[in-house]
Coordinates of C-alpha atoms in Angstrom, one line a residue:
X198 CA 25.4 -2.0 -35.1
X199 CA 22.6 -3.8 -37.0
X200 CA 19.1 -2.6 -37.4
X201 CA 17.6 -5.0 -34.9
X202 CA 19.9 -3.9 -32.2
X203 CA 19.1 -0.3 -32.9
X204 CA 15.4 -1.0 -32.8
X205 CA 15.8 -2.8 -29.4
X206 CA 17.7 0.1 -28.0
X207 CA 15.1 2.6 -29.2
X208 CA 12.3 0.5 -27.7
X209 CA 14.1 0.2 -24.4
X210 CA 14.5 4.0 -24.2
X211 CA 10.8 4.5 -25.0
X212 CA 9.8 2.1 -22.2
X213 CA 12.1 3.7 -19.7
X214 CA 10.6 7.1 -20.4
X215 CA 7.0 5.8 -20.1
X216 CA 7.7 3.8 -16.9
X217 CA 6.6 0.5 -18.3
X218 CA 8.0 -2.8 -17.0
X219 CA 9.5 -5.0 -19.6
X220 CA 11.6 -8.2 -19.3
X221 CA 12.9 -10.6 -21.9
X222 CA 13.5 -14.0 -20.2
X223 CA 13.7 -17.7 -20.6
X224 CA 13.2 -18.8 -17.0
X225 CA 11.5 -17.8 -13.8
X226 CA 8.5 -15.6 -13.4
X227 CA 7.4 -12.3 -14.7
X228 CA 8.9 -9.1 -13.5
X229 CA 7.7 -5.7 -12.5
X230 CA 11.1 -4.1 -12.5
X231 CA 11.9 -1.1 -14.6
X232 CA 12.8 -1.7 -18.2
X233 CA 15.3 -4.4 -18.9
X234 CA 15.9 -6.6 -21.9
X235 CA 18.4 -9.2 -22.5
X236 CA 19.3 -12.1 -24.8
X237 CA 18.3 -15.5 -23.5
X238 CA 17.9 -19.0 -24.8
X239 CA 14.7 -20.9 -24.7
X240 CA 13.6 -23.4 -22.1
X241 CA 14.4 -26.2 -24.6
X242 CA 18.0 -25.2 -24.8
X243 CA 19.9 -24.1 -27.8
X244 CA 19.3 -21.2 -30.0
X245 CA 16.0 -19.4 -29.6
X246 CA 13.5 -19.6 -32.5
X247 CA 12.5 -16.0 -32.0
X248 CA 10.9 -13.6 -29.5
X249 CA 7.3 -13.6 -28.5
X250 CA 5.9 -10.8 -26.4
X251 CA 3.1 -11.0 -23.9
X252 CA 1.5 -8.5 -21.5
X253 CA 0.1 -8.7 -18.0
X254 CA -2.2 -6.0 -16.8
X255 CA -0.9 -5.6 -13.3
X256 CA 1.5 -7.4 -11.0
X257 CA 0.7 -8.8 -7.6
X258 CA -2.7 -10.2 -8.7
X259 CA -2.8 -13.9 -8.3
X260 CA -4.9 -14.6 -11.4
X261 CA -3.0 -12.2 -13.6
X262 CA 0.4 -13.5 -12.4
X263 CA -0.8 -17.0 -13.0
X264 CA -1.9 -16.2 -16.6
X265 CA 1.4 -14.5 -17.3
X266 CA 3.5 -17.5 -15.9
X267 CA 1.5 -20.0 -17.9
X268 CA 2.0 -17.9 -21.1
X269 CA 5.7 -17.6 -20.4
X270 CA 6.1 -21.4 -19.8
X271 CA 4.3 -22.3 -23.0
X272 CA 6.4 -19.8 -25.1
X273 CA 9.7 -21.1 -23.8
X274 CA 8.6 -24.8 -23.9
X275 CA 8.3 -24.3 -27.7
X276 CA 11.8 -22.9 -28.1
X277 CA 11.1 -19.2 -28.1
X278 CA 12.3 -16.3 -25.9
X279 CA 9.5 -14.7 -23.9
X280 CA 9.3 -10.9 -23.5
X281 CA 6.9 -9.6 -20.9
X282 CA 5.5 -6.2 -20.3
X283 CA 3.4 -5.0 -17.3
X284 CA 0.7 -2.4 -18.1
X285 CA 0.5 -1.1 -14.6
X286 CA -3.3 -1.3 -14.6
X287 CA -3.6 1.3 -17.4
X288 CA -5.5 0.7 -20.6
X289 CA -3.7 3.6 -22.3
X290 CA -0.3 2.1 -21.3
X291 CA -1.4 -1.3 -22.7
X292 CA -1.6 0.2 -26.2
X293 CA 1.7 2.0 -25.8
X294 CA 3.3 -1.2 -24.5
X295 CA 2.1 -3.1 -27.6
X296 CA 3.8 -0.5 -29.7
X297 CA 7.0 -0.8 -27.7
X298 CA 7.1 -4.5 -27.9
X299 CA 6.7 -4.3 -31.7
X300 CA 9.4 -1.7 -31.9
X301 CA 11.7 -4.0 -30.0
X302 CA 11.4 -6.6 -32.8
X303 CA 9.1 -9.3 -31.4
X304 CA 8.0 -12.0 -33.8
X305 CA 4.5 -12.3 -32.3
X306 CA 2.3 -11.2 -29.4
X307 CA 0.0 -13.0 -26.9
X308 CA -2.3 -10.3 -25.5
X309 CA -4.6 -9.9 -22.6
X310 CA -7.0 -7.1 -23.4
X311 CA -9.8 -6.4 -20.9
X312 CA -11.9 -3.8 -22.8
X313 CA -13.9 -4.0 -26.1
X314 CA -12.8 -0.5 -27.1
X315 CA -9.2 -1.6 -27.5
X316 CA -9.3 -4.7 -29.7
X317 CA -9.4 -3.0 -33.1
X318 CA -7.0 -0.3 -32.1
X319 CA -4.4 -3.0 -31.1
X320 CA -5.3 -5.1 -34.1
X321 CA -4.6 -2.2 -36.5
X322 CA -1.2 -1.6 -34.8
X323 CA -0.3 -5.2 -35.3
X324 CA -1.6 -5.2 -38.9
X325 CA 0.4 -2.1 -39.8
X326 CA 3.6 -3.7 -38.4
X327 CA 2.8 -7.2 -39.8
X328 CA 3.2 -8.8 -36.3
X329 CA 0.9 -11.8 -35.7
X330 CA -1.1 -11.8 -32.4
X331 CA -3.5 -13.9 -30.4
X332 CA -5.9 -13.1 -27.6
X333 CA -5.5 -14.8 -24.3
X334 CA -8.3 -15.3 -21.7
X335 CA -10.1 -12.2 -22.7
X336 CA -11.9 -11.8 -26.0
X337 CA -14.5 -9.2 -27.2
X338 CA -17.9 -9.5 -25.6
X339 CA -19.3 -7.9 -28.8
X340 CA -19.6 -10.6 -31.4
X341 CA -19.4 -7.9 -34.2
X342 CA -15.9 -7.1 -33.0
X343 CA -14.8 -10.7 -33.3
X344 CA -16.2 -10.9 -36.8
X345 CA -14.3 -7.7 -37.8
X346 CA -11.1 -9.1 -36.3
X347 CA -11.5 -12.3 -38.4
X348 CA -12.5 -10.5 -41.6
X349 CA -10.3 -7.4 -41.6
X350 CA -7.0 -8.2 -39.8
X351 CA -4.8 -10.8 -41.3
X352 CA -2.4 -10.7 -38.3
X353 CA -5.1 -11.8 -35.9
X354 CA -4.5 -15.6 -35.4
X355 CA -7.3 -16.4 -33.0
X356 CA -8.3 -16.2 -29.4
X357 CA -8.8 -18.5 -26.4
X358 CA -11.2 -17.9 -23.6
X359 CA -13.0 -19.9 -20.9
X360 CA -16.7 -20.6 -21.4
X361 CA -17.4 -17.8 -19.0
X362 CA -21.2 -18.0 -19.3
X363 CA -21.0 -21.6 -18.1
X364 CA -19.1 -20.4 -15.1
X365 CA -22.1 -18.3 -14.1
X366 CA -24.5 -21.2 -14.8
X367 CA -22.6 -23.6 -12.6
X368 CA -22.4 -21.0 -9.8
X369 CA -26.1 -20.5 -10.0
X370 CA -26.9 -24.2 -10.1
X371 CA -24.8 -24.7 -7.0
X372 CA -26.6 -21.8 -5.2
X373 CA -30.0 -23.3 -6.1
X374 CA -28.9 -26.8 -4.9
X375 CA -28.1 -25.3 -1.5
X376 CA -31.5 -23.7 -1.4
X377 CA -30.3 -20.1 -1.7
X378 CA -32.9 -17.7 -2.8
X379 CA -31.2 -14.3 -2.6
X380 CA -27.8 -13.1 -3.7
X381 CA -25.8 -9.9 -4.5
X382 CA -23.0 -9.6 -7.0
X383 CA -19.5 -8.2 -6.7
X384 CA -18.0 -7.8 -10.2
X385 CA -15.3 -6.3 -12.4
X386 CA -16.1 -3.2 -14.5
X387 CA -19.2 -3.2 -16.7
X388 CA -18.4 -4.8 -20.0
X389 CA -15.5 -6.9 -18.7
X390 CA -15.0 -9.9 -21.0
X391 CA -15.0 -12.4 -18.2
X392 CA -17.3 -10.9 -15.6
X393 CA -20.1 -9.9 -17.9
X394 CA -20.9 -13.4 -19.3
X395 CA -20.5 -14.9 -15.8
X396 CA -23.1 -12.5 -14.5
X397 CA -25.4 -13.3 -17.4
X398 CA -25.1 -17.0 -16.8
X399 CA -25.7 -16.6 -13.1
X400 CA -28.7 -14.3 -13.5
X401 CA -30.3 -16.4 -16.3
X402 CA -30.4 -19.6 -14.2
X403 CA -30.8 -18.1 -10.7
X404 CA -33.6 -15.8 -11.6
X405 CA -35.4 -18.3 -13.9
X406 CA -35.6 -20.6 -10.9
X407 CA -37.1 -17.9 -8.7
X408 CA -33.9 -16.6 -7.1
X409 CA -33.5 -12.9 -6.5
X410 CA -30.4 -10.8 -7.3
X411 CA -30.5 -7.9 -4.8
X412 CA -27.9 -5.8 -6.6
X413 CA -24.6 -5.5 -8.3
X414 CA -21.4 -3.5 -7.7
X415 CA -18.7 -3.1 -10.3
X416 CA -15.1 -1.9 -10.1
X417 CA -11.7 -2.6 -11.4
X418 CA -10.0 -1.2 -8.3
X419 CA -9.2 -3.8 -5.6
X420 CA -9.4 -1.3 -2.8
X421 CA -12.8 -0.1 -3.9
X422 CA -13.9 -3.7 -4.1
X423 CA -13.5 -4.1 -0.4
X424 CA -15.5 -0.9 0.3
X425 CA -18.2 -2.1 -2.1
X426 CA -18.4 -5.5 -0.5
X427 CA -19.0 -4.1 2.9
X428 CA -21.6 -1.6 1.6
X429 CA -23.5 -4.3 -0.2
X430 CA -23.3 -6.5 2.9
X431 CA -24.7 -3.8 5.1
X432 CA -27.5 -3.1 2.7
X433 CA -28.4 -6.8 2.3
X434 CA -27.5 -8.5 5.6
X435 CA -30.0 -11.3 5.1
X436 CA -28.8 -12.3 1.6
X437 CA -28.1 -16.0 1.3
X438 CA -24.9 -15.7 -0.7
X439 CA -22.5 -13.4 -2.5
X440 CA -21.7 -14.1 -6.1
X441 CA -18.2 -12.8 -6.8
X442 CA -17.1 -12.9 -10.5
X443 CA -13.4 -13.3 -9.6
X444 CA -11.8 -14.7 -6.5
X445 CA -8.6 -12.8 -6.2
X446 CA -10.3 -9.4 -6.1
X447 CA -14.0 -9.8 -5.3
X448 CA -14.0 -13.1 -3.5
X449 CA -11.3 -11.9 -1.2
X450 CA -13.2 -8.6 -0.6
X451 CA -16.3 -10.6 0.3
X452 CA -14.2 -12.8 2.6
X453 CA -12.8 -9.8 4.4
X454 CA -16.3 -8.5 5.0
X455 CA -17.7 -11.8 6.3
X456 CA -14.7 -12.2 8.6
X457 CA -15.1 -8.6 9.9
X458 CA -18.8 -9.3 10.9
X459 CA -18.2 -12.9 11.8
X460 CA -21.0 -13.9 9.6
X461 CA -21.0 -17.6 8.9
X462 CA -24.5 -17.7 7.5
X463 CA -24.0 -15.8 4.3
X464 CA -21.8 -17.7 1.9
X465 CA -19.4 -16.8 -1.0
X466 CA -19.7 -18.4 -4.4
X467 CA -16.8 -17.3 -6.7
X468 CA -14.6 -18.2 -9.6
X469 CA -10.9 -18.4 -10.5
X470 CA -8.4 -20.0 -8.2
X471 CA -6.8 -17.8 -5.5
X472 CA -4.6 -18.9 -2.7
X473 CA -6.4 -16.9 0.0
X474 CA -9.7 -18.4 -1.0
X475 CA -8.4 -21.9 -1.3
X476 CA -6.8 -21.7 2.1
X477 CA -10.0 -20.3 3.6
X478 CA -12.0 -23.2 2.2
X479 CA -9.7 -25.6 4.1
X480 CA -9.8 -23.8 7.4
X481 CA -13.1 -21.8 7.4
X482 CA -16.7 -22.0 6.2
X483 CA -17.2 -18.7 4.5
X484 CA -16.6 -19.9 0.9
X485 CA -19.1 -22.4 -0.4
X486 CA -18.0 -22.8 -4.0
X487 CA -15.0 -22.1 -6.1
X488 CA -14.7 -22.9 -9.8
X489 CA -12.0 -22.1 -12.4
X490 CA -9.7 -23.2 -15.2
X491 CA -6.4 -21.9 -13.6
X492 CA -5.8 -19.4 -16.5
X493 CA -4.9 -22.2 -18.9
X494 CA -5.9 -19.9 -21.8
X495 CA -2.4 -18.4 -21.7
X496 CA -1.0 -21.8 -22.6
X497 CA -3.5 -22.4 -25.4
X498 CA -3.3 -19.0 -26.9
X499 CA 0.5 -19.3 -27.1
X500 CA 0.1 -22.6 -28.9
X501 CA -2.2 -20.9 -31.4
X502 CA 0.3 -18.2 -32.1
X503 CA 3.3 -20.5 -32.4
X504 CA 1.5 -22.8 -34.8
X505 CA 0.8 -19.7 -37.0
X506 CA 4.5 -18.6 -36.8
X507 CA 5.7 -22.1 -37.7
X508 CA 3.5 -22.4 -40.8
X509 CA 0.9 -24.8 -39.3
X510 CA -1.9 -22.4 -38.4
X511 CA -5.0 -23.7 -36.6
X512 CA -7.9 -22.3 -38.6
X513 CA -11.7 -22.8 -38.9
X514 CA -13.0 -24.7 -41.9
X515 CA -13.3 -21.5 -43.9
X516 CA -9.6 -20.7 -43.1
X517 CA -10.4 -17.9 -40.6
X518 CA -8.7 -17.4 -37.3
X519 CA -10.4 -19.6 -34.6
X520 CA -12.1 -18.5 -31.4
X521 CA -11.6 -21.3 -28.9
X522 CA -14.3 -20.5 -26.3
X523 CA -15.0 -23.8 -24.7
X524 CA -12.2 -24.0 -22.1
X525 CA -13.9 -25.9 -19.3
X526 CA -13.8 -25.0 -15.6
X527 CA -13.7 -27.3 -12.6
X528 CA -14.1 -27.0 -8.8
X529 CA -11.3 -28.1 -6.5
X530 CA -12.4 -30.5 -3.8
X531 CA -10.6 -29.7 -0.5
X532 CA -9.0 -33.2 -0.4
X533 CA -7.3 -32.4 -3.8
X534 CA -6.0 -29.0 -2.9
X535 CA -2.6 -30.2 -1.8
X536 CA -2.0 -31.9 -5.1
X537 CA -3.3 -28.9 -7.0
X538 CA -1.0 -26.6 -5.1
X539 CA 2.1 -28.8 -5.4
X540 CA 1.8 -30.1 -8.9
X541 CA -0.2 -27.4 -10.7
X542 CA 0.0 -24.0 -8.9
X543 CA 3.6 -24.3 -7.9
X544 CA 4.7 -26.2 -11.1
X545 CA 3.0 -25.8 -14.5
X546 CA -0.3 -26.9 -15.9
X547 CA 1.3 -28.8 -18.8
X548 CA 4.7 -30.3 -19.0
X549 CA 7.0 -28.9 -21.8
X550 CA 6.8 -32.1 -23.9
X551 CA 3.0 -32.0 -23.8
X552 CA 3.0 -28.4 -25.1
X553 CA 5.4 -29.3 -27.8
X554 CA 3.1 -32.1 -28.9
X555 CA 0.4 -29.5 -29.6
X556 CA 2.4 -28.0 -32.4
X557 CA 1.3 -29.1 -35.8
X558 CA -2.2 -30.2 -34.5
X559 CA -5.3 -29.4 -36.5
X560 CA -7.8 -27.2 -34.8
X561 CA -10.2 -30.1 -34.5
X562 CA -7.7 -32.3 -32.7
X563 CA -6.6 -29.4 -30.5
X564 CA -10.2 -28.7 -29.4
X565 CA -11.3 -32.3 -29.0
X566 CA -8.2 -33.9 -27.6
X567 CA -6.6 -31.1 -25.6
X568 CA -9.1 -28.3 -24.6
X569 CA -12.3 -30.3 -24.0
X570 CA -10.4 -33.0 -22.0
X571 CA -8.9 -30.5 -19.7
X572 CA -9.7 -31.0 -16.0
X573 CA -7.9 -31.1 -12.7
X574 CA -8.1 -34.9 -12.6
X575 CA -6.7 -35.2 -16.2
X576 CA -3.7 -33.0 -15.3
X577 CA -3.0 -34.8 -12.0
X578 CA -3.3 -38.1 -13.9
X579 CA -0.8 -37.0 -16.5
X580 CA 1.7 -36.0 -13.8
X581 CA 1.1 -39.3 -12.0
X582 CA 1.8 -41.2 -15.3
X583 CA 5.0 -39.1 -15.6
X584 CA 6.1 -40.4 -12.2
X585 CA 5.8 -37.1 -10.5
X586 CA 2.9 -38.0 -8.1
X587 CA 3.0 -41.1 -5.9
X588 CA 0.3 -43.7 -5.4
X589 CA 0.0 -42.6 -1.8
X590 CA -0.6 -39.0 -2.8
X591 CA -3.3 -40.0 -5.3
X592 CA -5.0 -42.2 -2.8
X593 CA -5.0 -39.5 -0.1
X594 CA -6.7 -37.2 -2.6
X595 CA -9.4 -39.8 -3.4
X596 CA -8.0 -40.5 -6.9
X597 CA -7.1 -43.8 -8.4

């Protein structure tokens, strides 16, 4: 038995004992089953170029599942085998899962890390094992941590995140355009890498224009979010709107509360696409505004890693690992929801050949010609050009 086989068996036994969920795949979605690992070919067919691991923090969450599936599709589109691990909502297990994936022999890692306290811990683990990694969707909120990652850890190959501050700005601008003067905020845990800048952007614009934020509630527990939403509603029944930093947990909690009290006056402004929220927008009037990027950072971060693995790293002018933090967000008009659901949510954001074309790109070309041009219309147009969407479907959605 060779050394790699032994290391895989050892890692599998470690994962079983810790109750983590690991799967090595080349097709289908992520899995939350108990430990399983198997050889598989890449989506491109033929022999796999290697194994790339990625984590998802919890299963059953629409946003996290979407991020995981986009990551998996990008990895496999480039000819690699994808190995996933579910952290079961535990920060401690996240660290252990990184160690287990490294022990199994992965060639690189695409990681979702939600807390500033973990970045350098994980970076040191990867540095010691000489396993390259990138950050997907979440990056440190503390700029000093980002600088230390770039300066002290050669295995750090960059990170990709939405422009979360601009999310908050756009949410506030919409609220002000509607004439809203008061709001309360439902948000992820204090210091969350997505929620924190969204709140800052919202407060900066809303309060500067004379709006009043009546209070904030923070949690990372979906059940507690429902309780907090109702508590905040009862404490502020005359608020104009609820700013929810994420749709799948906080937007749905707000929606449940407004439905319970049959309140059609207070409105929900939220971010990140969620099926429940999208459906409500089509059928009800509780949700006023939804903005998101559909977790495309999983795709882009995978591309960063694979370029580094294949000897064509995307780097800043000084040669350091890049932080791509300008991923744009877009709203989904109700008339375009059917196209979004069929050709994006139930398919993939990018087609395999489009992802393959991102390999070998310079960072400048990647940012200017891929990231900054990303929008719902551009993605639907690409699939129309590929013959996937008909003229009739485009016209029905108000697109030419």
